[in-house]
Amino acid sequence: MRRVKEPFRYQVDGVVHTGMDQANLDNLGLDEDRLKALQARYEVHIRSEEYFERQWKQGELQLTDRLMFTDATYRGHKLHLGSYIEEMRQYRQQLRDYNCLDQDRPVRPWWFDG
């Protein structure tokens, strides 16, 4: 389930590009038909990634559910003592707010490795 989010890649004149920001597209000088075809491929890519990203997000939330109890411990440390619980709350909120279509994945707190 630890699948990495795949970037969109495309080739123009033998050069592989990633991403779909407008400045790069303008610099490529594509005609309207090629640009529309590329945008359609991008949509398909994003929609297919959306399923996997949703699965990843749900897995992360389930993995961290147990850490939200008042008496939760992680590697022998009580989470409600110190900043651990707040960092985990923030991470879980970032997961809930995560929009896989245009955002990078939220980063786990440094101390949590699953």
Short mmCIF file of C-alpha atoms in Angstrom, two decimals:
data_model
loop_
_atom_site.label_atom_id
_atom_site.label_comp_id
_atom_site.label_asym_id
_atom_site.label_seq_id
_atom_site.Cartn_x
_atom_site.Cartn_y
_atom_site.Cartn_z
CA MET A 1 0.00 0.00 0.00
CA ARG A 2 3.01 2.32 0.29
CA ARG A 3 2.69 3.14 -3.38
CA VAL A 4 4.36 6.40 -4.37
CA LYS A 5 2.28 9.09 -6.03
CA GLU A 6 3.11 8.87 -9.72
CA PRO A 7 3.84 12.11 -11.58
CA PHE A 8 2.33 12.67 -15.02
CA ARG A 9 4.98 12.22 -17.70
CA TYR A 10 4.76 13.00 -21.40
CA GLN A 11 7.14 13.19 -24.33
CA VAL A 12 7.46 16.00 -26.84
CA ASP A 13 10.12 15.88 -29.56
CA GLY A 14 11.99 13.10 -27.77
CA VAL A 15 12.17 14.93 -24.43
CA VAL A 16 10.29 13.62 -21.39
CA HIS A 17 8.46 16.26 -19.34
CA THR A 18 6.59 16.01 -16.04
CA GLY A 19 3.71 18.07 -14.70
CA MET A 20 1.22 20.22 -16.54
CA ASP A 21 1.96 23.78 -15.51
CA GLN A 22 0.87 26.32 -18.09
CA ALA A 23 4.28 27.99 -18.49
CA ASN A 24 5.89 24.71 -19.59
CA LEU A 25 3.05 23.95 -21.98
CA ASP A 26 3.30 27.40 -23.56
CA ASN A 27 7.05 26.95 -24.10
CA LEU A 28 6.53 23.65 -25.92
CA GLY A 29 4.68 25.34 -28.77
CA LEU A 30 2.13 22.55 -29.22
CA ASP A 31 -0.68 22.98 -31.70
CA GLU A 32 -4.22 23.01 -30.33
CA ASP A 33 -4.99 19.38 -31.22
CA ARG A 34 -1.84 18.02 -29.53
CA LEU A 35 -2.48 20.20 -26.50
CA LYS A 36 -6.06 18.91 -26.18
CA ALA A 37 -4.86 15.30 -26.52
CA LEU A 38 -2.21 15.89 -23.85
CA GLN A 39 -4.76 17.45 -21.51
CA ALA A 40 -7.10 14.48 -22.02
CA ARG A 41 -4.26 12.06 -21.14
CA TYR A 42 -3.53 14.15 -18.06
CA GLU A 43 -7.16 13.91 -16.94
CA VAL A 44 -7.10 10.12 -17.31
CA HIS A 45 -3.85 9.95 -15.34
CA ILE A 46 -5.20 12.11 -12.52
CA ARG A 47 -8.44 10.13 -12.27
CA SER A 48 -6.56 6.83 -12.10
CA GLU A 49 -4.21 8.20 -9.44
CA GLU A 50 -7.15 9.51 -7.45
CA TYR A 51 -8.25 5.96 -6.55
CA PHE A 52 -4.80 4.96 -5.28
CA GLU A 53 -4.33 8.21 -3.39
CA ARG A 54 -7.69 7.81 -1.67
CA GLN A 55 -6.68 4.27 -0.64
CA TRP A 56 -3.34 5.56 0.68
CA LYS A 57 -5.06 8.35 2.64
CA GLN A 58 -7.58 5.95 4.22
CA GLY A 59 -4.75 3.59 5.13
CA GLU A 60 -2.84 6.39 6.85
CA LEU A 61 -5.90 7.47 8.82
CA GLN A 62 -6.60 3.89 9.91
CA LEU A 63 -2.97 3.40 10.87
CA THR A 64 -3.06 6.46 13.12
CA ASP A 65 -6.54 5.93 14.64
CA ARG A 66 -5.10 4.06 17.63
CA LEU A 67 -2.83 7.00 18.44
CA MET A 68 -5.74 9.33 19.14
CA PHE A 69 -6.80 7.65 22.40
CA THR A 70 -5.99 9.53 25.58
CA ASP A 71 -3.74 6.76 26.88
CA ALA A 72 -2.08 5.98 23.53
CA THR A 73 1.61 5.17 23.47
CA TYR A 74 4.05 4.95 20.60
CA ARG A 75 7.36 3.17 21.17
CA GLY A 76 6.90 3.52 24.90
CA HIS A 77 6.13 7.24 24.89
CA LYS A 78 2.73 8.53 25.97
CA LEU A 79 1.52 10.70 23.15
CA HIS A 80 -0.55 13.10 25.21
CA LEU A 81 2.66 14.20 26.97
CA GLY A 82 4.49 16.72 24.84
CA SER A 83 3.91 17.75 21.25
CA TYR A 84 3.42 14.29 19.74
CA ILE A 85 -0.35 14.27 19.96
CA GLU A 86 -0.65 17.74 18.43
CA GLU A 87 1.68 16.79 15.57
CA MET A 88 -0.44 13.71 14.94
CA ARG A 89 -3.66 15.74 15.02
CA GLN A 90 -2.19 18.15 12.48
CA TYR A 91 -1.06 15.28 10.25
CA ARG A 92 -4.50 13.66 10.37
CA GLN A 93 -6.14 17.00 9.51
CA GLN A 94 -3.77 17.42 6.58
CA LEU A 95 -4.77 13.93 5.42
CA ARG A 96 -8.46 14.83 5.62
CA ASP A 97 -7.86 18.05 3.68
CA TYR A 98 -5.55 16.41 1.12
CA ASN A 99 -6.58 16.96 -2.48
CA CYS A 100 -4.63 14.46 -4.55
CA LEU A 101 -5.42 16.25 -7.78
CA ASP A 102 -3.18 19.23 -7.09
CA GLN A 103 -1.29 18.70 -3.83
CA ASP A 104 1.70 16.70 -2.66
CA ARG A 105 1.06 14.04 -0.06
CA PRO A 106 1.11 15.20 3.56
CA VAL A 107 4.31 14.27 5.37
CA ARG A 108 4.19 12.13 8.49
CA PRO A 109 5.60 13.57 11.71
CA TRP A 110 9.34 12.88 11.87
CA TRP A 111 8.97 10.46 14.79
CA PHE A 112 6.23 8.29 13.27
CA ASP A 113 7.20 5.52 10.88
CA GLY A 114 4.00 3.47 11.06
#
